[in-house]
Amino acid sequence: MSVLKILAYAVILTFFGLNWQTASFTAGIMYAFIQYINQLFDPLIDVTQNFATLQTSMISAKRVFAMMDEKDFEPIQAGHDVAIQSGNIEFKNVSFSYDGKHDVLKHISFRVNQGETIAFVGHTGSGKSSIINLFMRFYEFERGQILIHGVDIKDYHQEELRQQIGLVLQEPFLYHGTIESNIRMYQKDLTREDVVAAAKFVDADEFISLLPKGYENPVTERGTTLSSGQCQLIAFARTVAAEPKILILDEATANIDSETEEVIQTSLKKCVKGEQRSLLLIACLPFKMQIVSTSLTRDKLSKQERMMSFLLSAEPIKKCISCKLV
């Protein structure tokens, strides 16, 4: 469009230049025609320059309206005055579908006793994270039952579940603030000593002490000034500081170096051994979970039955439960 505007200038100037002696053209008339060209092309140029922004805005608006029209709601909790007393977990014949048509989990049943470690090992799409999504009450399920300490998970308050179930994700999120504020996470009952103790428990205190301001060192959003391993250790310390009875690691060591992974493995052993805390691990590769003494992957099972193994071990393997998936 800018090229067309320049060509229009050239045509006007050429016309006036060739005919100024034979026609009674004045400078004012030529200036008026130039302004006409500006008024014609400038709005068109603005539209073409902002067209990409317009398209982005339309896509964003479409997503906002789709969210407003969404019919799914947060799972409803009965909210009984019940506290989670232990980390005993039991799935009873649980089936689940995201779209209501195709089951991603079918008749899942297993038990985890307090202090045991269970590892969900399988390839992407085998249903590992779906089990955790149901257990964390991110999705509602209608078939089967999930129990914690013998009580239906739907009977607990949402606050009680969030307080007693700790989740460490593959990509931890750090907030703008300081190292201490990211570990404390607005838990007013935590003292500075509790924060330091949590950091020492996961062996994060060593690198924190080397920072210029220690626990008061600034942290940018998403922790861009820290390495992936350091961010993961801070997220791990944040979870340990809350002292949950159940700890879940969703591929938590997938994106970190081997040295940091070894540190986390050591901390996990302390979590299970010292606190009698139930530990749920998700991994695509069994060698990532060294605290599980034996691994049984989905490929080792019958492909016709499409099974995925759930390995439980507090020391050597105590249980091996195979559950049918879709």
XYZ file of C-alpha atoms in Angstrom:
326
model
C 0.000 0.000 0.000
C 2.875 2.378 0.695
C 4.234 1.654 -2.807
C 0.900 2.643 -4.340
C 0.975 5.886 -2.371
C 4.451 6.702 -3.709
C 3.321 5.907 -7.267
C 0.353 8.247 -6.817
C 2.761 11.004 -5.706
C 4.870 10.364 -8.804
C 1.832 10.562 -11.114
C 0.630 13.851 -9.581
C 4.063 15.453 -9.676
C 4.646 14.291 -13.268
C 1.272 15.621 -14.411
C 1.772 19.001 -12.774
C 5.381 19.169 -13.937
C 4.481 18.593 -17.595
C 1.446 20.885 -17.702
C 2.304 23.797 -15.410
C 3.084 26.073 -18.351
C -0.076 25.324 -20.432
C -2.560 24.963 -17.568
C -3.323 27.458 -14.889
C -2.114 25.312 -11.988
C -1.008 26.908 -8.756
C 1.066 25.524 -5.903
C -2.065 25.439 -3.749
C -3.870 23.109 -6.168
C -0.906 20.741 -6.274
C -0.727 20.729 -2.467
C -4.469 19.987 -2.303
C -4.085 16.937 -4.565
C -1.221 15.654 -2.430
C -3.428 15.941 0.666
C -6.201 14.053 -1.146
C -3.746 11.230 -1.766
C -2.763 11.234 1.915
C -6.397 11.098 3.018
C -7.050 8.222 0.627
C -4.062 6.009 1.383
C -3.256 6.704 5.071
C -6.345 4.876 6.463
C -5.653 1.927 4.142
C -2.033 1.800 5.304
C -3.158 1.862 8.957
C -5.510 -1.062 8.322
C -2.814 -3.186 6.672
C -0.253 -2.386 9.381
C -2.662 -3.321 12.190
C -4.184 -6.323 10.456
C -1.933 -8.780 12.334
C -2.912 -7.185 15.640
C -6.560 -7.375 14.602
C -6.271 -11.072 13.824
C -4.551 -11.749 17.179
C -7.268 -9.823 18.999
C -10.009 -11.768 17.229
C -8.389 -15.073 18.192
C -8.007 -13.922 21.809
C -11.629 -12.777 21.910
C -12.715 -16.152 20.537
C -10.856 -17.919 23.342
C -12.372 -15.618 25.979
C -15.893 -16.258 24.702
C -15.187 -19.992 24.534
C -14.096 -19.877 28.185
C -17.243 -17.946 29.131
C -19.366 -20.558 27.369
C -17.541 -23.455 29.031
C -19.933 -25.757 30.880
C -17.327 -27.594 32.981
C -17.005 -26.520 36.589
C -14.626 -27.242 39.442
C -15.347 -30.599 41.078
C -17.703 -30.176 44.033
C -16.485 -31.241 47.463
C -18.894 -32.228 50.217
C -16.724 -30.238 52.619
C -17.202 -32.400 55.698
C -15.129 -31.492 58.737
C -12.681 -34.333 58.161
C -8.891 -34.150 58.368
C -6.461 -36.340 56.449
C -4.846 -38.438 59.150
C -2.467 -40.534 57.053
C -1.154 -41.100 53.551
C -3.079 -44.313 52.919
C -4.491 -44.140 49.374
C -6.854 -46.512 47.591
C -8.332 -46.458 44.090
C -11.405 -48.664 43.708
C -12.460 -49.568 40.179
C -11.967 -46.009 38.875
C -12.823 -45.226 35.247
C -12.614 -41.815 33.609
C -13.173 -40.106 30.265
C -12.338 -36.538 29.270
C -14.984 -36.316 26.545
C -17.584 -38.617 28.032
C -17.184 -41.103 25.161
C -13.717 -42.654 25.248
C -12.277 -43.904 28.534
C -8.651 -43.014 29.196
C -8.742 -44.945 32.488
C -10.714 -48.153 32.882
C -11.260 -50.064 36.123
C -8.140 -48.779 37.931
C -7.666 -50.315 41.378
C -4.615 -50.181 43.639
C -3.613 -49.350 47.214
C -0.723 -47.322 48.641
C 0.008 -47.590 52.357
C 1.532 -44.767 54.342
C 5.288 -44.589 53.823
C 5.268 -46.540 50.554
C 6.440 -45.268 47.184
C 4.475 -45.913 44.030
C 5.901 -45.220 40.576
C 3.701 -44.836 37.510
C 5.905 -45.863 34.592
C 4.728 -45.736 30.996
C 4.971 -43.900 27.724
C 3.224 -40.616 26.958
C -0.539 -41.026 26.751
C -0.707 -44.174 28.873
C -2.778 -42.460 31.563
C -0.196 -41.653 34.259
C -1.036 -37.967 34.603
C -4.762 -38.653 34.306
C -4.604 -40.665 37.525
C -2.899 -37.768 39.283
C -5.414 -35.278 37.822
C -8.248 -37.253 39.380
C -6.418 -37.631 42.677
C -5.749 -33.867 42.822
C -9.443 -33.231 42.018
C -8.633 -31.296 38.847
C -11.339 -33.338 37.098
C -14.578 -34.896 38.290
C -15.133 -38.641 37.974
C -18.369 -40.549 38.353
C -17.286 -44.181 38.227
C -15.333 -45.759 41.051
C -14.032 -44.358 44.304
C -10.818 -42.791 45.602
C -10.105 -43.029 49.316
C -7.595 -41.252 51.547
C -7.304 -42.710 55.047
C -10.453 -44.690 54.330
C -12.515 -41.567 53.557
C -13.909 -40.720 50.132
C -11.799 -37.980 48.550
C -14.989 -36.057 47.706
C -15.806 -35.662 51.419
C -12.741 -33.538 52.224
C -12.553 -29.762 52.046
C -10.623 -28.483 49.036
C -8.306 -26.628 51.430
C -7.525 -29.840 53.305
C -6.577 -31.628 50.081
C -4.339 -28.772 48.942
C -2.660 -28.636 52.358
C -1.988 -32.364 52.704
C -1.165 -33.242 49.082
C 2.021 -31.711 47.684
C 2.600 -31.596 43.924
C 5.927 -30.894 42.186
C 5.580 -30.449 38.430
C 8.051 -30.950 35.611
C 8.201 -27.184 34.995
C 7.962 -25.386 38.365
C 6.626 -21.837 38.474
C 8.433 -19.231 40.559
C 6.793 -15.909 41.355
C 8.197 -12.411 41.452
C 9.639 -11.856 44.912
C 12.463 -13.439 46.880
C 13.741 -16.957 47.504
C 12.065 -16.936 50.919
C 8.700 -15.733 49.623
C 8.695 -18.438 46.956
C 9.312 -21.135 49.568
C 6.877 -19.655 52.088
C 4.097 -19.063 49.520
C 2.032 -16.885 51.882
C 1.899 -19.502 54.633
C 1.895 -17.064 57.527
C 2.510 -19.762 60.124
C 5.928 -20.556 58.610
C 8.852 -18.860 60.319
C 12.184 -17.996 58.749
C 13.635 -21.028 60.517
C 11.002 -23.271 58.904
C 11.881 -21.919 55.467
C 15.594 -22.519 56.019
C 14.899 -25.992 57.418
C 12.878 -26.907 54.316
C 15.667 -25.657 52.056
C 18.251 -27.660 53.990
C 16.046 -30.743 53.849
C 16.122 -30.732 50.037
C 19.773 -29.601 49.956
C 18.879 -26.237 48.393
C 20.479 -24.234 51.193
C 23.951 -24.703 49.683
C 23.297 -22.744 46.502
C 20.955 -20.257 48.225
C 23.728 -19.324 50.661
C 26.019 -18.520 47.730
C 23.575 -15.970 46.282
C 24.413 -12.287 46.955
C 21.445 -11.750 49.305
C 20.799 -15.334 50.332
C 17.135 -16.002 51.052
C 16.330 -12.351 50.275
C 17.789 -12.637 46.794
C 15.312 -11.291 44.193
C 13.495 -13.790 41.970
C 11.950 -12.767 38.684
C 8.733 -14.284 37.379
C 9.251 -17.897 36.244
C 12.708 -17.793 37.833
C 14.494 -16.655 34.692
C 17.598 -15.653 36.684
C 18.004 -19.182 38.087
C 18.852 -22.483 36.458
C 16.232 -25.186 35.906
C 17.738 -27.302 38.673
C 17.714 -24.408 41.150
C 14.079 -23.618 40.312
C 13.155 -27.266 40.852
C 14.898 -27.378 44.232
C 13.061 -24.222 45.361
C 9.745 -25.742 44.234
C 10.614 -28.939 46.090
C 11.459 -26.952 49.228
C 8.144 -25.072 48.892
C 6.266 -28.370 48.892
C 8.240 -29.871 51.770
C 7.713 -26.712 53.853
C 3.954 -27.356 53.816
C 4.602 -30.836 55.327
C 2.067 -32.739 53.220
C 1.216 -36.318 54.071
C 1.227 -37.243 50.376
C 3.885 -36.064 47.923
C 3.508 -36.298 44.130
C 6.312 -35.746 41.612
C 5.141 -35.425 38.010
C 8.272 -35.923 35.870
C 10.014 -33.607 38.326
C 13.515 -34.727 37.309
C 12.972 -34.767 33.554
C 14.484 -31.361 32.739
C 17.339 -31.126 35.218
C 20.968 -32.185 35.208
C 22.158 -35.452 36.696
C 23.777 -33.760 39.710
C 20.567 -31.989 40.754
C 18.607 -35.177 40.090
C 20.859 -37.031 42.501
C 20.229 -34.346 45.137
C 16.460 -34.704 44.679
C 16.695 -38.510 44.850
C 18.512 -38.211 48.175
C 15.865 -35.814 49.495
C 13.067 -38.153 48.397
C 14.619 -40.975 50.404
C 14.606 -38.705 53.464
C 10.975 -37.759 52.811
C 9.826 -41.360 52.814
C 12.107 -42.671 55.537
C 11.896 -39.875 58.065
C 8.306 -38.649 57.777
C 6.465 -41.833 56.747
C 5.094 -39.841 53.830
C 3.407 -41.537 50.882
C 5.203 -40.782 47.643
C 3.750 -40.965 44.113
C 6.156 -40.686 41.188
C 5.447 -40.300 37.472
C 8.130 -41.157 34.934
C 8.412 -42.222 31.320
C 11.744 -43.965 31.962
C 12.246 -46.281 34.935
C 15.891 -45.313 35.423
C 14.751 -41.842 36.411
C 13.263 -43.285 39.595
C 16.193 -44.771 41.405
C 14.355 -45.024 44.719
C 12.095 -47.639 43.112
C 14.232 -50.753 43.289
C 12.662 -52.531 40.291
C 10.912 -51.174 37.221
C 8.267 -52.811 35.106
C 7.345 -50.819 32.036
C 4.231 -51.118 29.915
C 6.254 -52.680 27.098
C 7.103 -55.676 29.265
C 3.440 -56.510 29.678
C 1.078 -58.088 27.176
C 0.433 -55.654 24.348
C -2.896 -57.296 23.660
C -4.204 -56.460 27.109
C -2.691 -52.944 26.965
C -1.580 -52.898 30.564
C 0.396 -50.352 32.570
C 2.267 -51.322 35.704
C 2.136 -49.568 38.999
C 5.147 -50.371 41.104
C 5.056 -50.030 44.846
C 8.206 -50.149 46.930
C 9.156 -48.978 50.345
C 12.376 -50.951 50.264
C 12.350 -53.881 47.861
C 9.214 -54.205 45.748
C 6.277 -55.035 47.983
C 3.515 -54.958 45.397
C 3.161 -54.974 41.660
C -0.304 -54.100 40.443
C -1.285 -54.185 36.782
C -4.303 -52.118 35.748
C -6.107 -52.249 32.431
C -6.288 -49.041 30.439
C -8.197 -48.239 27.269
